[in-house]
C-alpha positions as CSV (number, residue, x, y, z in Angstrom):
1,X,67.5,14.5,27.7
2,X,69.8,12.4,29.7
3,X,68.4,8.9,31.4
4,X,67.8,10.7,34.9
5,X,65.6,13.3,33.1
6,X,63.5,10.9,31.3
7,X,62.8,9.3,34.9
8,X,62.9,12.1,36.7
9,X,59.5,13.7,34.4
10,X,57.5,10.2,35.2
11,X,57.7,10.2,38.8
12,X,54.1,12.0,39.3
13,X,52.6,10.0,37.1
14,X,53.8,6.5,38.4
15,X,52.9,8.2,41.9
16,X,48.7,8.7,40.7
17,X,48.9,5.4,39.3
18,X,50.3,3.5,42.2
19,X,47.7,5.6,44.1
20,X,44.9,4.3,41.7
21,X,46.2,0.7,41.6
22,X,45.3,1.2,45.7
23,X,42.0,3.0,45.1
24,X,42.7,5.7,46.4
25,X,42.1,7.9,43.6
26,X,40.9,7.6,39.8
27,X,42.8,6.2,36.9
28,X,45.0,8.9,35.5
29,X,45.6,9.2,31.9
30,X,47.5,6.8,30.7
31,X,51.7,7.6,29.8
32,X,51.2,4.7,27.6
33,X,49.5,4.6,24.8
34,X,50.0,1.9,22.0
35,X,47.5,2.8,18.7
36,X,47.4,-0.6,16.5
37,X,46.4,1.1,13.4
38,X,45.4,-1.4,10.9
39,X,45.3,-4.9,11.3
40,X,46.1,-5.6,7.6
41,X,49.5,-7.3,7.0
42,X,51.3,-8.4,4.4
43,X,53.2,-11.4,6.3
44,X,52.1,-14.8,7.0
45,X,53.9,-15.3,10.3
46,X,53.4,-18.9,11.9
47,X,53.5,-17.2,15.7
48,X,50.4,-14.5,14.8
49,X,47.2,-15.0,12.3
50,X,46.4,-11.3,12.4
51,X,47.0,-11.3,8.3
52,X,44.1,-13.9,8.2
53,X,41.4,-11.6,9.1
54,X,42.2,-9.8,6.3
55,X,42.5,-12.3,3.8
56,X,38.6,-13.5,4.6
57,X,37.6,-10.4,5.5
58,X,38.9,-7.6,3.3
59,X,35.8,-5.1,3.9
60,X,36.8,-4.7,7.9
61,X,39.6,-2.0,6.1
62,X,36.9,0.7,6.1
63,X,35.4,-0.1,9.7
64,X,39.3,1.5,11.0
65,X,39.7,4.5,12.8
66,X,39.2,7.3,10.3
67,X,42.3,10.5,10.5
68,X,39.2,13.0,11.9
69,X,38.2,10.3,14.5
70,X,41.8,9.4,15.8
71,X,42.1,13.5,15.9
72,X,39.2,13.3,17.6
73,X,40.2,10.4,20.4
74,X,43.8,12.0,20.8
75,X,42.3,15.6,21.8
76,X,40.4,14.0,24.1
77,X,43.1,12.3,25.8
78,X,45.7,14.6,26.3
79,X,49.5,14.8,26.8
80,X,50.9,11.2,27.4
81,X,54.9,9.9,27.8
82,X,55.1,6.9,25.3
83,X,53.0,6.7,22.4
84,X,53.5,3.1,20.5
85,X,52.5,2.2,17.2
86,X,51.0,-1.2,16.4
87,X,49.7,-3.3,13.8
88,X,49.3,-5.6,11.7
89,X,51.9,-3.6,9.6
90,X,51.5,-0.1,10.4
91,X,53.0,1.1,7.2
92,X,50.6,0.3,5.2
93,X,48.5,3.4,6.4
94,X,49.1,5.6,3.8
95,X,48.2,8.4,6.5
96,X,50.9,6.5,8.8
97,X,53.0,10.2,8.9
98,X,49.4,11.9,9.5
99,X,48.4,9.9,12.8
100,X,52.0,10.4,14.3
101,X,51.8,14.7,13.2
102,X,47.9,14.2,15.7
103,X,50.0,12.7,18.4
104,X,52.4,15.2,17.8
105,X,50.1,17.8,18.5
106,X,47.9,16.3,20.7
107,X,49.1,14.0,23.0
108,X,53.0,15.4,23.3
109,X,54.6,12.3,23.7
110,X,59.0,12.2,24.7
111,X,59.1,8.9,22.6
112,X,57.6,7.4,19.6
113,X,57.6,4.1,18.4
114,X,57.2,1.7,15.8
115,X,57.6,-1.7,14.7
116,X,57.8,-3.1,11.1
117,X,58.1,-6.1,8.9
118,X,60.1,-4.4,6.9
119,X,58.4,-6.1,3.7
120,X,58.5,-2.5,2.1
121,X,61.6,-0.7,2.7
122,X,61.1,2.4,0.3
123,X,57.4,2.7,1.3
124,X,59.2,2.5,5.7
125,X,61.7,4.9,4.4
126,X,59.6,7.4,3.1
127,X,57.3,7.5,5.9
128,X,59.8,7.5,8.4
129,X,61.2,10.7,6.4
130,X,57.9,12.1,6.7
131,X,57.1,11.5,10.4
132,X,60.8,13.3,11.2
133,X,60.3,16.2,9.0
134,X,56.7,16.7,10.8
135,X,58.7,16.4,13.9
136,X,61.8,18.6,13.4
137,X,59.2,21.5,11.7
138,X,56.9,21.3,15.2
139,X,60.0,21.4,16.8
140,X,59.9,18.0,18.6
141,X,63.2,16.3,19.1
142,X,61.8,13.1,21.3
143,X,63.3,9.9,20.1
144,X,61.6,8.0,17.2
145,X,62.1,4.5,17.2
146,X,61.5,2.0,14.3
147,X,61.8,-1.4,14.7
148,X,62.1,-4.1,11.8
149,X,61.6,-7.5,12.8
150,X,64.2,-10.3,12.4
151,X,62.9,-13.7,13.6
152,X,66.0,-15.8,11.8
153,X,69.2,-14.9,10.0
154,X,68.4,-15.6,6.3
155,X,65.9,-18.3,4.8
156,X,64.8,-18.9,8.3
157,X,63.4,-15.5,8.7
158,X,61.5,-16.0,5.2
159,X,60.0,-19.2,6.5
160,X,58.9,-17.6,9.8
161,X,57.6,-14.5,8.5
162,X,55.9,-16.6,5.3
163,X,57.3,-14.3,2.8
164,X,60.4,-15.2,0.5
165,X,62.8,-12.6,0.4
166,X,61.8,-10.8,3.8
167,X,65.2,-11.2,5.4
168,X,66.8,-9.1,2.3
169,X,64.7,-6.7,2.8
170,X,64.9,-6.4,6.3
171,X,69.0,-5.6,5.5
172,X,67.6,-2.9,3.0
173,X,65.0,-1.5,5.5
174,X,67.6,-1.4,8.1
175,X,70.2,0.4,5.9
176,X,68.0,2.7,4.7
177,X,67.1,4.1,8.2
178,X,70.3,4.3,8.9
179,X,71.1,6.6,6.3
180,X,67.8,9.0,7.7
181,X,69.7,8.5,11.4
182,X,72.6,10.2,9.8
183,X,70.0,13.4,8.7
184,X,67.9,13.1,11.8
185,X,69.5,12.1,14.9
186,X,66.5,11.7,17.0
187,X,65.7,8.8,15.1
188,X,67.0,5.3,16.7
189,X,66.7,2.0,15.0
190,X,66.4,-1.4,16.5
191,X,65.7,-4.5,15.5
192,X,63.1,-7.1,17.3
193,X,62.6,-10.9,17.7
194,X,59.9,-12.7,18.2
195,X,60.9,-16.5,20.3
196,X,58.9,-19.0,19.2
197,X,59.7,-22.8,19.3
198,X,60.7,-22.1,15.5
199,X,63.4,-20.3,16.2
200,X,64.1,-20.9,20.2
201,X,67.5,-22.8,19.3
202,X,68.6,-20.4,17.4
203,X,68.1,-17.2,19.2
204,X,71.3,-16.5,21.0
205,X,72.6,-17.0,17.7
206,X,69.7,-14.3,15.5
207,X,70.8,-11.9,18.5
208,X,74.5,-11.9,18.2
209,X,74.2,-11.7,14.9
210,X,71.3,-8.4,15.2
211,X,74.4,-6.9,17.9
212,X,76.7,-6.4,14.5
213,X,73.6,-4.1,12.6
214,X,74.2,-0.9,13.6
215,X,71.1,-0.4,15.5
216,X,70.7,1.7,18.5
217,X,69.4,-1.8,20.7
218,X,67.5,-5.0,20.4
219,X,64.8,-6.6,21.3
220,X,62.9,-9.3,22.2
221,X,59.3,-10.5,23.1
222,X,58.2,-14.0,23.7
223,X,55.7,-15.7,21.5
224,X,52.3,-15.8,23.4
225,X,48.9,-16.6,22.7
226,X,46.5,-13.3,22.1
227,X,43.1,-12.8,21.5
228,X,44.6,-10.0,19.3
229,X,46.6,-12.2,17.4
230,X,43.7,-14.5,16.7
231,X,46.1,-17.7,17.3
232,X,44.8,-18.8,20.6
233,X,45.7,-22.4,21.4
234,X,48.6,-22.3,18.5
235,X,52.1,-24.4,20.3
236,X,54.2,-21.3,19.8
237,X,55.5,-20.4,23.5
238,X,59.2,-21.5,24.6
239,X,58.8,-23.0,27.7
240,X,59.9,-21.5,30.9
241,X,62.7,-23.4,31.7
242,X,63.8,-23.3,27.4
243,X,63.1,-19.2,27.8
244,X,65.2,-18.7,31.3
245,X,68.3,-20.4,29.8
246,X,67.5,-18.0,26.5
247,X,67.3,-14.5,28.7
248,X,70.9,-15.6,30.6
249,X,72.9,-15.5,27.3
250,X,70.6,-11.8,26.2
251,X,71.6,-10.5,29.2
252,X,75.3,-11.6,28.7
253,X,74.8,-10.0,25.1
254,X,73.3,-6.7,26.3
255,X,76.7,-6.0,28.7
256,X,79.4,-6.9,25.8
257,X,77.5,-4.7,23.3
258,X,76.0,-1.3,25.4
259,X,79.3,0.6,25.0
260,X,79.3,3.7,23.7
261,X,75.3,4.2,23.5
262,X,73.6,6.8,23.6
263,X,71.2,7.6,26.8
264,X,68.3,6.7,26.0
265,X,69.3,2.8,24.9
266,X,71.6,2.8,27.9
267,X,68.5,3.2,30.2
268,X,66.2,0.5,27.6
269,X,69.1,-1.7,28.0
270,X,68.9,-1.1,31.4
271,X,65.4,-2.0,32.4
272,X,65.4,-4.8,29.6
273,X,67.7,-6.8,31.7
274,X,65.2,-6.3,34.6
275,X,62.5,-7.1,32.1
276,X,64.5,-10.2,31.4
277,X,64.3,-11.7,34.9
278,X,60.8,-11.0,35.8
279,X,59.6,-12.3,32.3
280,X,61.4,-15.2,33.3
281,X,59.9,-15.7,36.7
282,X,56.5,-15.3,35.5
283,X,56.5,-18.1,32.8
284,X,58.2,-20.1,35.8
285,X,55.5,-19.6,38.5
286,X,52.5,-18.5,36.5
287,X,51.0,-15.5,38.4
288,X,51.8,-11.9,38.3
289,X,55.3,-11.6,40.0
290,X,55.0,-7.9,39.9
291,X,51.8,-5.4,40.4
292,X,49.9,-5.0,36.7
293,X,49.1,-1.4,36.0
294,X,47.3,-2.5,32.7
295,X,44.6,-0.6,32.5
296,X,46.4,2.1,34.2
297,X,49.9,3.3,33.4
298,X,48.8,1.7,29.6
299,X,46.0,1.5,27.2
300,X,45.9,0.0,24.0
301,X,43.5,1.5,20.9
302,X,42.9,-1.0,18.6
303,X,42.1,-0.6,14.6
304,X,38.2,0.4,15.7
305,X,38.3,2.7,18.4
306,X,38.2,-0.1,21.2
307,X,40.0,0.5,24.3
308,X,41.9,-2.6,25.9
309,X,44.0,-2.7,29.4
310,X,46.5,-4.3,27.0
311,X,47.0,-6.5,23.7
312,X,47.2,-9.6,26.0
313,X,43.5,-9.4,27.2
314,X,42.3,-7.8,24.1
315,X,39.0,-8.6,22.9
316,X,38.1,-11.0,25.4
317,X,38.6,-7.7,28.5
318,X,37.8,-4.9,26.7
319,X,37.1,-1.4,28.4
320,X,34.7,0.1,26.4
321,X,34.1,2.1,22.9
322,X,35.3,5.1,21.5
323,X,32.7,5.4,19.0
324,X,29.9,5.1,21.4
325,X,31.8,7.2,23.9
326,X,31.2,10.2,21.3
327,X,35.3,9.4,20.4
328,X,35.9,10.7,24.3
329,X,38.3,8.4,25.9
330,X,38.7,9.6,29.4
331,X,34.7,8.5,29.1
332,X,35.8,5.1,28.3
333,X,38.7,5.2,30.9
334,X,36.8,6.2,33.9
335,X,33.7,3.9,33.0
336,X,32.1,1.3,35.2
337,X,33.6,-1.5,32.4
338,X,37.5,0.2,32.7
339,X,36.7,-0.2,36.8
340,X,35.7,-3.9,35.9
341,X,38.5,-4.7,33.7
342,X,41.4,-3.3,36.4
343,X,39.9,-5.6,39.2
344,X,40.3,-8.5,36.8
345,X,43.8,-7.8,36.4
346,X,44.7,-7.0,40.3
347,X,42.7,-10.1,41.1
348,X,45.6,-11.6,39.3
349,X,43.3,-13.0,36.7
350,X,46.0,-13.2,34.7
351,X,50.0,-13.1,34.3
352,X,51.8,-12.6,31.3
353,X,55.2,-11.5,30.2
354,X,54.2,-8.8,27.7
355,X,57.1,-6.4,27.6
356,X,55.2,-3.1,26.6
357,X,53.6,-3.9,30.1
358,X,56.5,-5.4,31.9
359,X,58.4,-1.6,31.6
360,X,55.9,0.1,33.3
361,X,55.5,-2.2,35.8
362,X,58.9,-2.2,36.5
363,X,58.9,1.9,36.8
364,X,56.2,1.7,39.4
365,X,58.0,-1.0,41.5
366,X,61.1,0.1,43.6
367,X,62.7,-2.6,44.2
368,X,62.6,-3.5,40.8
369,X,64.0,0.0,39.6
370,X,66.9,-0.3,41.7
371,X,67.6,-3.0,39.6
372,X,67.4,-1.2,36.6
373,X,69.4,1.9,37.8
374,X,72.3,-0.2,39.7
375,X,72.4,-1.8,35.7
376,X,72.6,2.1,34.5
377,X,75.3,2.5,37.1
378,X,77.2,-0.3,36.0
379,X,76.7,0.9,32.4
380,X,78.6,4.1,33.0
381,X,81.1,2.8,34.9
382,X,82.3,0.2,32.4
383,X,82.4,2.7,29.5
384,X,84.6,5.4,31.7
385,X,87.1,2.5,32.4
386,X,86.9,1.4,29.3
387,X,87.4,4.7,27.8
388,X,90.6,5.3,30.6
389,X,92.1,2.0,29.1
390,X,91.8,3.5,26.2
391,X,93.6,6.7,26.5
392,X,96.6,5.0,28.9
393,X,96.8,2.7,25.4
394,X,97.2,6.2,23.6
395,X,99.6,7.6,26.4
């Protein structure tokens, strides 16, 4: 699929949900749907004390989402667009390759995703392998993303994360996956950063540096304070002002490096420098500077079959339980507590620059698509000059 086609297939469903953001109609399903399957984690990173819960409570392992339940929940949901894995550290489900075959067959989805820490680069390799295999025999060729994390080049990385030795394995994980990209070309790679005031001086620095990997694209998310994360009132976040002069040299970095990409990372690229500015904006003037669909273009599953608007609001807005709703989420979706939840966020209860969110936001705002298309346009247009400077060099 090209980047046209890919927008081109969510226009009715950005259509429903802008009429259900009005009220004019009933949620739709969801064409996000991010799954945190475990919360267990082997890191100990300063910005997120989801590996805590663990370490005190080791028993909450067996209160997760079983394979027949997720089955269950996924059959009842239906087809969706993006389907997101989350964690803790996804891989360490040994049924990690299972849950994506159920989406696979359930929900449909034109792109996968996943993010690591990359602590264990044979076990993220031979999951990976796994997960393609699945795919290529059910005859899905959507785009499966992995994403290692890479919060500092070297020793700072390892302090970060809390593990000695992570960055090295991060260089394995990544070269590793490259090596399955070579077998399986629907598989991207990217690598992620997480900006925290550890590492906010450093950034432009971690992302130059990511821009020489060999990854499809990268990414970044600011450090916030979650209920999911379990670090409420830790000093993690950049400041605006430290965060808008951070997102000016990204954006800089995104147009030197999108060259030669394929499709699908020209239009991420694309709406990540659109994702930039308003991310920006909101830290700056605290309120919601576009419409929130949380709650309706996404939901978020987390580890025990409770459905959130998003990971932002958690625990502390949740929408209801899959469990008690017999494993049946439209039941959960189209409850009195989902209808509860949604007017919380379009009261603009809250405002956060979440970049899961952010994209689908940005797909159901015009103005801000233009954006993102005139940045496609300008994509293509620097790559066929470049590529005519080229061949007059040749000539």
């Amino acid at each position: 699929m090209n980047a046209s086609d890919y927008l081109t297939e969510l226009l009715p469903q950005i259509a429903a949900a802008k009429l259900a953001y009005r009220g004019w109609r009933r949620a739709p399903r969801p064409f996000t749907l991010t799954f945190s399957v475990t919360n267990a984690c082997q890191s100990r990173c300063q910005t997120c004390r989801i590996w805590e819960l663990y370490r005190q409570h080791p028993e909450r392992r067996a209160d997760e989402l079983t394979l027949d339940e997720i089955e269950r929940v996924f059959a009842s949901l239906g087809r969706v667009y993006f389907f997101n894995v989350s964690g803790g550290e996804p891989f360490l489900r040994d049924d990690l390759a299972d849950i994506f075959e159920l989406a696979l067959r359930h929900l449909t989805p034109r792109v996968l995703h996943s993010p690591t820490n990359a602590l264990a680069p044979q076990r993220v390799e031979a999951a990976t392998e796994r997960v393609l295999r699945r795919m290529r025999e059910l005859g899905h060729d959507a785009p499966l993303t992995i994403k290692p994390s890479l919060d500092g080049i070297g020793a700072q990385h390892d302090a970060i994360r809390g593990v000695p030795g992570n960055f090295e394995r991060v260089l394995e994980t990544l070269e590793r996956l490259k090596r399955l990209r070579a077998r399986y070309p629907n598989l991207h790679v990217e690598v992620g950063t997480v900006i925290s005031r550890a590492n906010m001086g450093d950034v432009e620095a971690i992302a130059a540096y990511a821009h020489t990997l060999g990854i499809e694209s990268y990414r970044h998310e600011i450090a916030e304070q979650r209920a999911e994360f379990f670090n409420l009132g830790d000093p993690i976040t950049p400041t605006p002002e430290e965060y808008a002069a951070l997102t000016r040299a990204f954006a800089r970095q995104i147009r030197e490096n999108v060259a030669g990409k394929r499709e699908l990372a020209q239009l991420t690229e694309s709406l990540r420098l659109v994702y930039y500015e308003y991310a920006a904006r909101i830290l700056q003037e605290g309120r919601q500077v576009l419409p929130c669909y949380a709650g309706i273009t996404n939901a978020h599953i987390n580890p025990y079959g409770q459905v959130w608007p998003c990971c932002v609001l958690g625990y502390d807005q949740p929408m209801g339980e899959l469990r008690e709703a017999g494993y049946d989420f439209m039941r959960v979706w189209h409850s009195p507590q989902a209808d509860v939840v949604r007017a919380y966020i379009k009261a603009g209860n809250c405002a956060c620059p979440l970049a899961n969110q952010a994209y689908s936001n940005i797909l159901a705002n015009p103005a801000a698509m233009a954006k993102a298309v005139g940045n496609l346009v300008q994509f293509k247009i620097g790559h066929r000059r470049d590529a005519e400077n080229a061949e007059s060099k040749r000539g």
